[in-house]
Amino acid sequence: MERVDPTLNKLRRLIAKGDFDDDTRMPPERTLAEELGVGRRSLRRALDILEQEGHISRHQGRGTFVNRQKNGGNGAFIAAGLIAGGERASHDALAERVANAGIDHILDHTNPLEVIEVRLAIEPVMARLAAFRASQAEINRLQILAEDTRAAADTAAYQEADARFHRTIAEVARNSLFLAVFDTLHASQRNTGWQRLGENANCYKRQSVYADFHHEIAAAIAARQGERAQELMHQHLSDVQRYIFQHAFPAGTAQQ
């Protein structure tokens, strides 16, 4: 499946250059897709975004035009950070690599510490939403999954139960954007190089601690206590974050 982000970036650069045969008129879609090396569907989606932003106007029978008044030449694109330059060049180069990679490959450019930071930002909110939006059947399922993490006989069983517990909360929060980000973050669990820094870290003691958190979170959601569910999830993931940090940067290593 084609990604809109790289196509959108290419279009922004093309508009910033302003290198069109007829001043503000852009080439037909077929020609534009061939020049940029992208698919027609991806191109249309990127054009939709630029039109919504006011950078272009599309007129049936006439074509697509760049709104120079909106863009102010390429100044607005520079101001918006769409053209890298000066002291921002290295940061923008990294941002460009990440954007061009597409959301499915974003984990190639990040690490477990960044992942847990984002989880801390979104999962407590999802737990609060789940407390208000989950059906009784979903609450029952969540409580069973919490017990499954406590009863897990080995690492594999815990990992499966843990993943299902957290994803169920993401699902019943009923926010498609949160769910999409969650699924992207949790794709890191398929990377064996990260498993030693994961939520269970192959440590039965940590599994027990985290299973207790799961039980409390599920209970708060069942009681429709959104604020408590949010706070418990924050405490839970903060504990995971401390564990990851300690093992990523051991004290003995730091002192050497």
PDB file of C-alpha atoms in Angstrom:
ATOM      1  CA  MET A   1       0.000   0.000   0.000  1.00  0.00           C
ATOM      2  CA  GLU A   2       1.380   3.401  -0.973  1.00  0.00           C
ATOM      3  CA  ARG A   3       2.041   6.030   1.658  1.00  0.00           C
ATOM      4  CA  VAL A   4       0.742   9.573   1.377  1.00  0.00           C
ATOM      5  CA  ASP A   5       3.524  11.188   3.438  1.00  0.00           C
ATOM      6  CA  PRO A   6       6.370  10.801   0.905  1.00  0.00           C
ATOM      7  CA  THR A   7       4.057  11.944  -1.893  1.00  0.00           C
ATOM      8  CA  LEU A   8       2.956  14.960   0.124  1.00  0.00           C
ATOM      9  CA  ASN A   9       6.577  15.883   0.832  1.00  0.00           C
ATOM     10  CA  LYS A  10       7.423  15.679  -2.876  1.00  0.00           C
ATOM     11  CA  LEU A  11       4.468  17.885  -3.760  1.00  0.00           C
ATOM     12  CA  ARG A  12       5.436  20.468  -1.158  1.00  0.00           C
ATOM     13  CA  ARG A  13       8.947  20.679  -2.614  1.00  0.00           C
ATOM     14  CA  LEU A  14       7.580  20.961  -6.126  1.00  0.00           C
ATOM     15  CA  ILE A  15       5.298  23.829  -5.122  1.00  0.00           C
ATOM     16  CA  ALA A  16       8.121  25.508  -3.202  1.00  0.00           C
ATOM     17  CA  LYS A  17      10.292  25.426  -6.352  1.00  0.00           C
ATOM     18  CA  GLY A  18       7.447  26.931  -8.397  1.00  0.00           C
ATOM     19  CA  ASP A  19       8.883  25.380 -11.548  1.00  0.00           C
ATOM     20  CA  PHE A  20       5.718  25.131 -13.634  1.00  0.00           C
ATOM     21  CA  ASP A  21       5.294  25.763 -17.353  1.00  0.00           C
ATOM     22  CA  ASP A  22       2.270  27.984 -16.810  1.00  0.00           C
ATOM     23  CA  ASP A  23       3.212  29.875 -13.625  1.00  0.00           C
ATOM     24  CA  THR A  24       0.673  28.620 -11.063  1.00  0.00           C
ATOM     25  CA  ARG A  25      -0.944  25.825 -13.050  1.00  0.00           C
ATOM     26  CA  MET A  26       0.250  22.376 -12.046  1.00  0.00           C
ATOM     27  CA  PRO A  27       0.659  19.521 -14.542  1.00  0.00           C
ATOM     28  CA  PRO A  28      -2.233  17.049 -15.026  1.00  0.00           C
ATOM     29  CA  GLU A  29      -2.436  14.256 -12.443  1.00  0.00           C
ATOM     30  CA  ARG A  30      -1.119  11.595 -14.809  1.00  0.00           C
ATOM     31  CA  THR A  31       1.924  13.691 -15.716  1.00  0.00           C
ATOM     32  CA  LEU A  32       2.485  14.723 -12.103  1.00  0.00           C
ATOM     33  CA  ALA A  33       2.337  11.127 -10.877  1.00  0.00           C
ATOM     34  CA  GLU A  34       4.903  10.056 -13.487  1.00  0.00           C
ATOM     35  CA  GLU A  35       7.238  12.957 -12.677  1.00  0.00           C
ATOM     36  CA  LEU A  36       7.111  12.254  -8.942  1.00  0.00           C
ATOM     37  CA  GLY A  37       7.192   8.488  -9.342  1.00  0.00           C
ATOM     38  CA  VAL A  38       4.068   7.937  -7.240  1.00  0.00           C
ATOM     39  CA  GLY A  39       0.669   6.296  -7.709  1.00  0.00           C
ATOM     40  CA  ARG A  40      -2.454   8.191  -8.734  1.00  0.00           C
ATOM     41  CA  ARG A  41      -4.338   7.304  -5.543  1.00  0.00           C
ATOM     42  CA  SER A  42      -1.489   8.471  -3.320  1.00  0.00           C
ATOM     43  CA  LEU A  43      -1.213  11.667  -5.375  1.00  0.00           C
ATOM     44  CA  ARG A  44      -4.925  12.464  -5.080  1.00  0.00           C
ATOM     45  CA  ARG A  45      -4.825  12.031  -1.312  1.00  0.00           C
ATOM     46  CA  ALA A  46      -1.824  14.369  -1.058  1.00  0.00           C
ATOM     47  CA  LEU A  47      -3.558  16.923  -3.301  1.00  0.00           C
ATOM     48  CA  ASP A  48      -6.629  16.723  -1.073  1.00  0.00           C
ATOM     49  CA  ILE A  49      -4.497  17.654   1.930  1.00  0.00           C
ATOM     50  CA  LEU A  50      -2.856  20.593   0.136  1.00  0.00           C
ATOM     51  CA  GLU A  51      -6.266  21.825  -1.025  1.00  0.00           C
ATOM     52  CA  GLN A  52      -7.638  21.646   2.522  1.00  0.00           C
ATOM     53  CA  GLU A  53      -4.600  23.620   3.711  1.00  0.00           C
ATOM     54  CA  GLY A  54      -5.344  26.262   1.070  1.00  0.00           C
ATOM     55  CA  HIS A  55      -2.097  25.825  -0.851  1.00  0.00           C
ATOM     56  CA  ILE A  56      -3.783  24.745  -4.081  1.00  0.00           C
ATOM     57  CA  SER A  57      -7.141  25.118  -5.824  1.00  0.00           C
ATOM     58  CA  ARG A  58      -8.677  22.528  -8.136  1.00  0.00           C
ATOM     59  CA  HIS A  59     -11.151  23.567 -10.797  1.00  0.00           C
ATOM     60  CA  GLN A  60     -12.992  20.986 -12.861  1.00  0.00           C
ATOM     61  CA  GLY A  61     -12.140  21.306 -16.534  1.00  0.00           C
ATOM     62  CA  ARG A  62      -9.389  23.849 -15.872  1.00  0.00           C
ATOM     63  CA  GLY A  63      -6.845  22.045 -13.708  1.00  0.00           C
ATOM     64  CA  THR A  64      -5.004  22.476 -10.411  1.00  0.00           C
ATOM     65  CA  PHE A  65      -3.469  25.820  -9.460  1.00  0.00           C
ATOM     66  CA  VAL A  66      -1.012  26.929  -6.781  1.00  0.00           C
ATOM     67  CA  ASN A  67      -2.356  29.704  -4.566  1.00  0.00           C
ATOM     68  CA  ARG A  68       0.610  32.068  -4.658  1.00  0.00           C
ATOM     69  CA  GLN A  69      -1.135  34.537  -2.364  1.00  0.00           C
ATOM     70  CA  LYS A  70      -1.468  31.825   0.253  1.00  0.00           C
ATOM     71  CA  ASN A  71       2.061  30.541  -0.248  1.00  0.00           C
ATOM     72  CA  GLY A  72       3.751  33.903  -0.733  1.00  0.00           C
ATOM     73  CA  GLY A  73       6.233  32.394  -3.175  1.00  0.00           C
ATOM     74  CA  ASN A  74       8.086  29.803  -1.157  1.00  0.00           C
ATOM     75  CA  GLY A  75       8.277  31.911   1.991  1.00  0.00           C
ATOM     76  CA  ALA A  76       5.334  30.270   3.693  1.00  0.00           C
ATOM     77  CA  PHE A  77       6.789  26.852   3.049  1.00  0.00           C
ATOM     78  CA  ILE A  78      10.078  27.896   4.601  1.00  0.00           C
ATOM     79  CA  ALA A  79       8.262  29.399   7.590  1.00  0.00           C
ATOM     80  CA  ALA A  80       6.304  26.204   7.997  1.00  0.00           C
ATOM     81  CA  GLY A  81       9.496  24.174   8.042  1.00  0.00           C
ATOM     82  CA  LEU A  82       8.784  22.543   4.690  1.00  0.00           C
ATOM     83  CA  ILE A  83      12.198  23.462   3.313  1.00  0.00           C
ATOM     84  CA  ALA A  84      15.182  22.572   5.471  1.00  0.00           C
ATOM     85  CA  GLY A  85      17.845  25.177   6.023  1.00  0.00           C
ATOM     86  CA  GLY A  86      20.306  26.802   8.414  1.00  0.00           C
ATOM     87  CA  GLU A  87      20.665  25.374  11.881  1.00  0.00           C
ATOM     88  CA  ARG A  88      17.541  23.210  11.423  1.00  0.00           C
ATOM     89  CA  ALA A  89      19.042  21.248   8.530  1.00  0.00           C
ATOM     90  CA  SER A  90      20.195  18.210  10.509  1.00  0.00           C
ATOM     91  CA  HIS A  91      16.931  17.976  12.465  1.00  0.00           C
ATOM     92  CA  ASP A  92      14.897  18.333   9.280  1.00  0.00           C
ATOM     93  CA  ALA A  93      17.008  15.691   7.543  1.00  0.00           C
ATOM     94  CA  LEU A  94      16.135  13.223  10.303  1.00  0.00           C
ATOM     95  CA  ALA A  95      12.473  14.255  10.176  1.00  0.00           C
ATOM     96  CA  GLU A  96      12.487  13.748   6.413  1.00  0.00           C
ATOM     97  CA  ARG A  97      13.914  10.233   6.732  1.00  0.00           C
ATOM     98  CA  VAL A  98      11.256   9.351   9.279  1.00  0.00           C
ATOM     99  CA  ALA A  99       8.437  10.859   7.201  1.00  0.00           C
ATOM    100  CA  ASN A 100       9.583   9.130   4.044  1.00  0.00           C
ATOM    101  CA  ALA A 101       9.790   5.812   5.858  1.00  0.00           C
ATOM    102  CA  GLY A 102       6.035   5.765   6.483  1.00  0.00           C
ATOM    103  CA  ILE A 103       4.307   5.034   9.760  1.00  0.00           C
ATOM    104  CA  ASP A 104       4.693   1.259   9.377  1.00  0.00           C
ATOM    105  CA  HIS A 105       8.484   1.607   9.374  1.00  0.00           C
ATOM    106  CA  ILE A 106       8.826   4.343  11.982  1.00  0.00           C
ATOM    107  CA  LEU A 107      10.298   1.888  14.475  1.00  0.00           C
ATOM    108  CA  ASP A 108      13.412   1.668  12.322  1.00  0.00           C
ATOM    109  CA  HIS A 109      14.196   5.192  13.510  1.00  0.00           C
ATOM    110  CA  THR A 110      13.348   4.986  17.203  1.00  0.00           C
ATOM    111  CA  ASN A 111      14.217   3.055  20.373  1.00  0.00           C
ATOM    112  CA  PRO A 112      12.481   1.537  23.447  1.00  0.00           C
ATOM    113  CA  LEU A 113      12.875   4.700  25.530  1.00  0.00           C
ATOM    114  CA  GLU A 114      11.078   6.786  22.910  1.00  0.00           C
ATOM    115  CA  VAL A 115       8.362   4.165  22.599  1.00  0.00           C
ATOM    116  CA  ILE A 116       7.631   4.135  26.337  1.00  0.00           C
ATOM    117  CA  GLU A 117       7.538   7.943  26.363  1.00  0.00           C
ATOM    118  CA  VAL A 118       4.782   7.912  23.754  1.00  0.00           C
ATOM    119  CA  ARG A 119       2.976   5.076  25.529  1.00  0.00           C
ATOM    120  CA  LEU A 120       3.000   7.212  28.682  1.00  0.00           C
ATOM    121  CA  ALA A 121       1.414  10.017  26.708  1.00  0.00           C
ATOM    122  CA  ILE A 122      -1.458   8.028  25.212  1.00  0.00           C
ATOM    123  CA  GLU A 123      -2.242   4.878  27.194  1.00  0.00           C
ATOM    124  CA  PRO A 124      -3.303   6.586  30.441  1.00  0.00           C
ATOM    125  CA  VAL A 125      -5.754   8.684  28.407  1.00  0.00           C
ATOM    126  CA  MET A 126      -7.025   5.544  26.676  1.00  0.00           C
ATOM    127  CA  ALA A 127      -7.576   3.902  30.065  1.00  0.00           C
ATOM    128  CA  ARG A 128      -9.674   6.872  31.161  1.00  0.00           C
ATOM    129  CA  LEU A 129     -11.726   6.746  27.958  1.00  0.00           C
ATOM    130  CA  ALA A 130     -12.181   2.992  28.343  1.00  0.00           C
ATOM    131  CA  ALA A 131     -13.732   3.515  31.779  1.00  0.00           C
ATOM    132  CA  PHE A 132     -16.495   5.598  30.195  1.00  0.00           C
ATOM    133  CA  ARG A 133     -16.910   3.787  26.876  1.00  0.00           C
ATOM    134  CA  ALA A 134     -16.418   0.074  27.501  1.00  0.00           C
ATOM    135  CA  SER A 135     -19.459  -2.186  27.438  1.00  0.00           C
ATOM    136  CA  GLN A 136     -20.051  -4.621  30.290  1.00  0.00           C
ATOM    137  CA  ALA A 137     -18.983  -7.508  28.039  1.00  0.00           C
ATOM    138  CA  GLU A 138     -15.742  -5.683  27.237  1.00  0.00           C
ATOM    139  CA  ILE A 139     -15.121  -5.008  30.920  1.00  0.00           C
ATOM    140  CA  ASN A 140     -15.608  -8.692  31.670  1.00  0.00           C
ATOM    141  CA  ARG A 141     -13.109  -9.586  28.952  1.00  0.00           C
ATOM    142  CA  LEU A 142     -10.619  -7.043  30.292  1.00  0.00           C
ATOM    143  CA  GLN A 143     -10.846  -8.501  33.796  1.00  0.00           C
ATOM    144  CA  ILE A 144     -10.248 -11.998  32.432  1.00  0.00           C
ATOM    145  CA  LEU A 145      -7.181 -10.771  30.534  1.00  0.00           C
ATOM    146  CA  ALA A 146      -5.846  -9.106  33.684  1.00  0.00           C
ATOM    147  CA  GLU A 147      -6.156 -12.423  35.478  1.00  0.00           C
ATOM    148  CA  ASP A 148      -4.444 -14.158  32.550  1.00  0.00           C
ATOM    149  CA  THR A 149      -1.353 -11.968  33.023  1.00  0.00           C
ATOM    150  CA  ARG A 150      -1.299 -12.944  36.697  1.00  0.00           C
ATOM    151  CA  ALA A 151      -1.729 -16.659  35.961  1.00  0.00           C
ATOM    152  CA  ALA A 152       0.776 -16.823  33.078  1.00  0.00           C
ATOM    153  CA  ALA A 153       3.013 -19.874  33.547  1.00  0.00           C
ATOM    154  CA  ASP A 154       5.852 -18.679  31.335  1.00  0.00           C
ATOM    155  CA  THR A 155       7.191 -15.679  29.459  1.00  0.00           C
ATOM    156  CA  ALA A 156       5.394 -16.462  26.195  1.00  0.00           C
ATOM    157  CA  ALA A 157       2.023 -16.785  27.938  1.00  0.00           C
ATOM    158  CA  TYR A 158       2.592 -13.514  29.801  1.00  0.00           C
ATOM    159  CA  GLN A 159       3.586 -11.651  26.641  1.00  0.00           C
ATOM    160  CA  GLU A 160       0.445 -12.782  24.858  1.00  0.00           C
ATOM    161  CA  ALA A 161      -1.859 -11.917  27.757  1.00  0.00           C
ATOM    162  CA  ASP A 162      -0.136  -8.585  28.337  1.00  0.00           C
ATOM    163  CA  ALA A 163      -0.432  -7.592  24.669  1.00  0.00           C
ATOM    164  CA  ARG A 164      -4.120  -8.550  24.587  1.00  0.00           C
ATOM    165  CA  PHE A 165      -4.819  -6.635  27.826  1.00  0.00           C
ATOM    166  CA  HIS A 166      -3.305  -3.379  26.608  1.00  0.00           C
ATOM    167  CA  ARG A 167      -4.802  -3.663  23.133  1.00  0.00           C
ATOM    168  CA  THR A 168      -8.259  -4.336  24.545  1.00  0.00           C
ATOM    169  CA  ILE A 169      -8.024  -1.058  26.444  1.00  0.00           C
ATOM    170  CA  ALA A 170      -6.965   0.666  23.220  1.00  0.00           C
ATOM    171  CA  GLU A 171      -9.915  -0.870  21.395  1.00  0.00           C
ATOM    172  CA  VAL A 172     -12.588  -0.008  23.947  1.00  0.00           C
ATOM    173  CA  ALA A 173     -11.315   3.580  24.201  1.00  0.00           C
ATOM    174  CA  ARG A 174     -12.931   3.877  20.748  1.00  0.00           C
ATOM    175  CA  ASN A 175     -10.498   6.353  19.235  1.00  0.00           C
ATOM    176  CA  SER A 176      -9.162   5.197  15.877  1.00  0.00           C
ATOM    177  CA  LEU A 177      -6.106   7.477  15.941  1.00  0.00           C
ATOM    178  CA  PHE A 178      -5.042   6.274  19.382  1.00  0.00           C
ATOM    179  CA  LEU A 179      -5.504   2.680  18.220  1.00  0.00           C
ATOM    180  CA  ALA A 180      -3.389   3.249  15.092  1.00  0.00           C
ATOM    181  CA  VAL A 181      -0.539   4.769  17.115  1.00  0.00           C
ATOM    182  CA  PHE A 182      -0.833   1.987  19.697  1.00  0.00           C
ATOM    183  CA  ASP A 183      -0.530  -0.727  17.046  1.00  0.00           C
ATOM    184  CA  THR A 184       2.526   0.970  15.555  1.00  0.00           C
ATOM    185  CA  LEU A 185       4.237   1.202  18.944  1.00  0.00           C
ATOM    186  CA  HIS A 186       3.483  -2.375  19.889  1.00  0.00           C
ATOM    187  CA  ALA A 187       4.926  -3.656  16.626  1.00  0.00           C
ATOM    188  CA  SER A 188       8.263  -3.202  18.433  1.00  0.00           C
ATOM    189  CA  GLN A 189       7.452  -6.282  20.487  1.00  0.00           C
ATOM    190  CA  ARG A 190       8.112  -8.375  17.381  1.00  0.00           C
ATOM    191  CA  ASN A 191      11.713  -7.176  17.446  1.00  0.00           C
ATOM    192  CA  THR A 192      13.674  -9.732  19.469  1.00  0.00           C
ATOM    193  CA  GLY A 193      16.393  -7.162  20.112  1.00  0.00           C
ATOM    194  CA  TRP A 194      13.903  -5.130  22.164  1.00  0.00           C
ATOM    195  CA  GLN A 195      12.256  -7.944  24.105  1.00  0.00           C
ATOM    196  CA  ARG A 196      14.720  -7.754  26.961  1.00  0.00           C
ATOM    197  CA  LEU A 197      13.587  -4.148  27.478  1.00  0.00           C
ATOM    198  CA  GLY A 198       9.897  -4.902  27.117  1.00  0.00           C
ATOM    199  CA  GLU A 199       7.181  -4.767  29.743  1.00  0.00           C
ATOM    200  CA  ASN A 200       7.965  -8.217  31.118  1.00  0.00           C
ATOM    201  CA  ALA A 201      11.708  -8.233  30.295  1.00  0.00           C
ATOM    202  CA  ASN A 202      11.711 -12.012  30.915  1.00  0.00           C
ATOM    203  CA  CYS A 203      11.611 -11.285  34.649  1.00  0.00           C
ATOM    204  CA  TYR A 204       8.987 -13.128  36.712  1.00  0.00           C
ATOM    205  CA  LYS A 205       9.234 -10.590  39.538  1.00  0.00           C
ATOM    206  CA  ARG A 206       8.371  -7.737  37.160  1.00  0.00           C
ATOM    207  CA  GLN A 207       5.591  -9.807  35.619  1.00  0.00           C
ATOM    208  CA  SER A 208       3.993 -10.139  39.056  1.00  0.00           C
ATOM    209  CA  VAL A 209       4.221  -6.398  39.705  1.00  0.00           C
ATOM    210  CA  TYR A 210       2.764  -5.539  36.303  1.00  0.00           C
ATOM    211  CA  ALA A 211       0.001  -8.144  36.634  1.00  0.00           C
ATOM    212  CA  ASP A 212      -1.069  -6.440  39.881  1.00  0.00           C
ATOM    213  CA  PHE A 213      -1.244  -3.139  37.996  1.00  0.00           C
ATOM    214  CA  HIS A 214      -3.362  -4.793  35.311  1.00  0.00           C
ATOM    215  CA  HIS A 215      -5.772  -6.076  37.935  1.00  0.00           C
ATOM    216  CA  GLU A 216      -6.136  -2.608  39.515  1.00  0.00           C
ATOM    217  CA  ILE A 217      -6.556  -0.893  36.150  1.00  0.00           C
ATOM    218  CA  ALA A 218      -9.259  -3.356  35.108  1.00  0.00           C
ATOM    219  CA  ALA A 219     -11.030  -2.826  38.439  1.00  0.00           C
ATOM    220  CA  ALA A 220     -10.984   0.959  37.998  1.00  0.00           C
ATOM    221  CA  ILE A 221     -12.388   0.657  34.482  1.00  0.00           C
ATOM    222  CA  ALA A 222     -15.086  -1.729  35.737  1.00  0.00           C
ATOM    223  CA  ALA A 223     -16.022   0.824  38.417  1.00  0.00           C
ATOM    224  CA  ARG A 224     -16.165   3.578  35.744  1.00  0.00           C
ATOM    225  CA  GLN A 225     -13.458   5.480  37.633  1.00  0.00           C
ATOM    226  CA  GLY A 226     -11.770   7.187  34.707  1.00  0.00           C
ATOM    227  CA  GLU A 227      -9.341   9.361  36.626  1.00  0.00           C
ATOM    228  CA  ARG A 228      -8.157   6.437  38.741  1.00  0.00           C
ATOM    229  CA  ALA A 229      -7.734   4.229  35.660  1.00  0.00           C
ATOM    230  CA  GLN A 230      -5.658   6.971  34.062  1.00  0.00           C
ATOM    231  CA  GLU A 231      -3.473   7.430  37.135  1.00  0.00           C
ATOM    232  CA  LEU A 232      -2.919   3.686  37.564  1.00  0.00           C
ATOM    233  CA  MET A 233      -1.916   3.268  33.930  1.00  0.00           C
ATOM    234  CA  HIS A 234       0.503   6.182  34.309  1.00  0.00           C
ATOM    235  CA  GLN A 235       2.035   4.592  37.411  1.00  0.00           C
ATOM    236  CA  HIS A 236       2.262   1.246  35.635  1.00  0.00           C
ATOM    237  CA  LEU A 237       4.034   2.581  32.555  1.00  0.00           C
ATOM    238  CA  SER A 238       6.255   4.870  34.642  1.00  0.00           C
ATOM    239  CA  ASP A 239       7.450   1.749  36.428  1.00  0.00           C
ATOM    240  CA  VAL A 240       8.113   0.106  33.056  1.00  0.00           C
ATOM    241  CA  GLN A 241       9.996   3.234  31.950  1.00  0.00           C
ATOM    242  CA  ARG A 242      12.249   3.136  35.032  1.00  0.00           C
ATOM    243  CA  TYR A 243      13.015  -0.530  34.410  1.00  0.00           C
ATOM    244  CA  ILE A 244      13.870   0.111  30.755  1.00  0.00           C
ATOM    245  CA  PHE A 245      16.094   3.058  31.666  1.00  0.00           C
ATOM    246  CA  GLN A 246      17.946   1.100  34.344  1.00  0.00           C
ATOM    247  CA  HIS A 247      18.692  -1.735  31.936  1.00  0.00           C
ATOM    248  CA  ALA A 248      19.504   0.501  28.976  1.00  0.00           C
ATOM    249  CA  PHE A 249      21.933   2.548  31.104  1.00  0.00           C
ATOM    250  CA  PRO A 250      23.215   0.365  33.964  1.00  0.00           C
ATOM    251  CA  ALA A 251      24.693   2.328  36.865  1.00  0.00           C
ATOM    252  CA  GLY A 252      27.967   0.433  36.624  1.00  0.00           C
ATOM    253  CA  THR A 253      28.312   1.336  32.959  1.00  0.00           C
ATOM    254  CA  ALA A 254      27.522   4.998  33.582  1.00  0.00           C
ATOM    255  CA  GLN A 255      30.277   5.252  36.193  1.00  0.00           C
ATOM    256  CA  GLN A 256      32.964   3.820  33.930  1.00  0.00           C
TER     257      GLN A 256
END
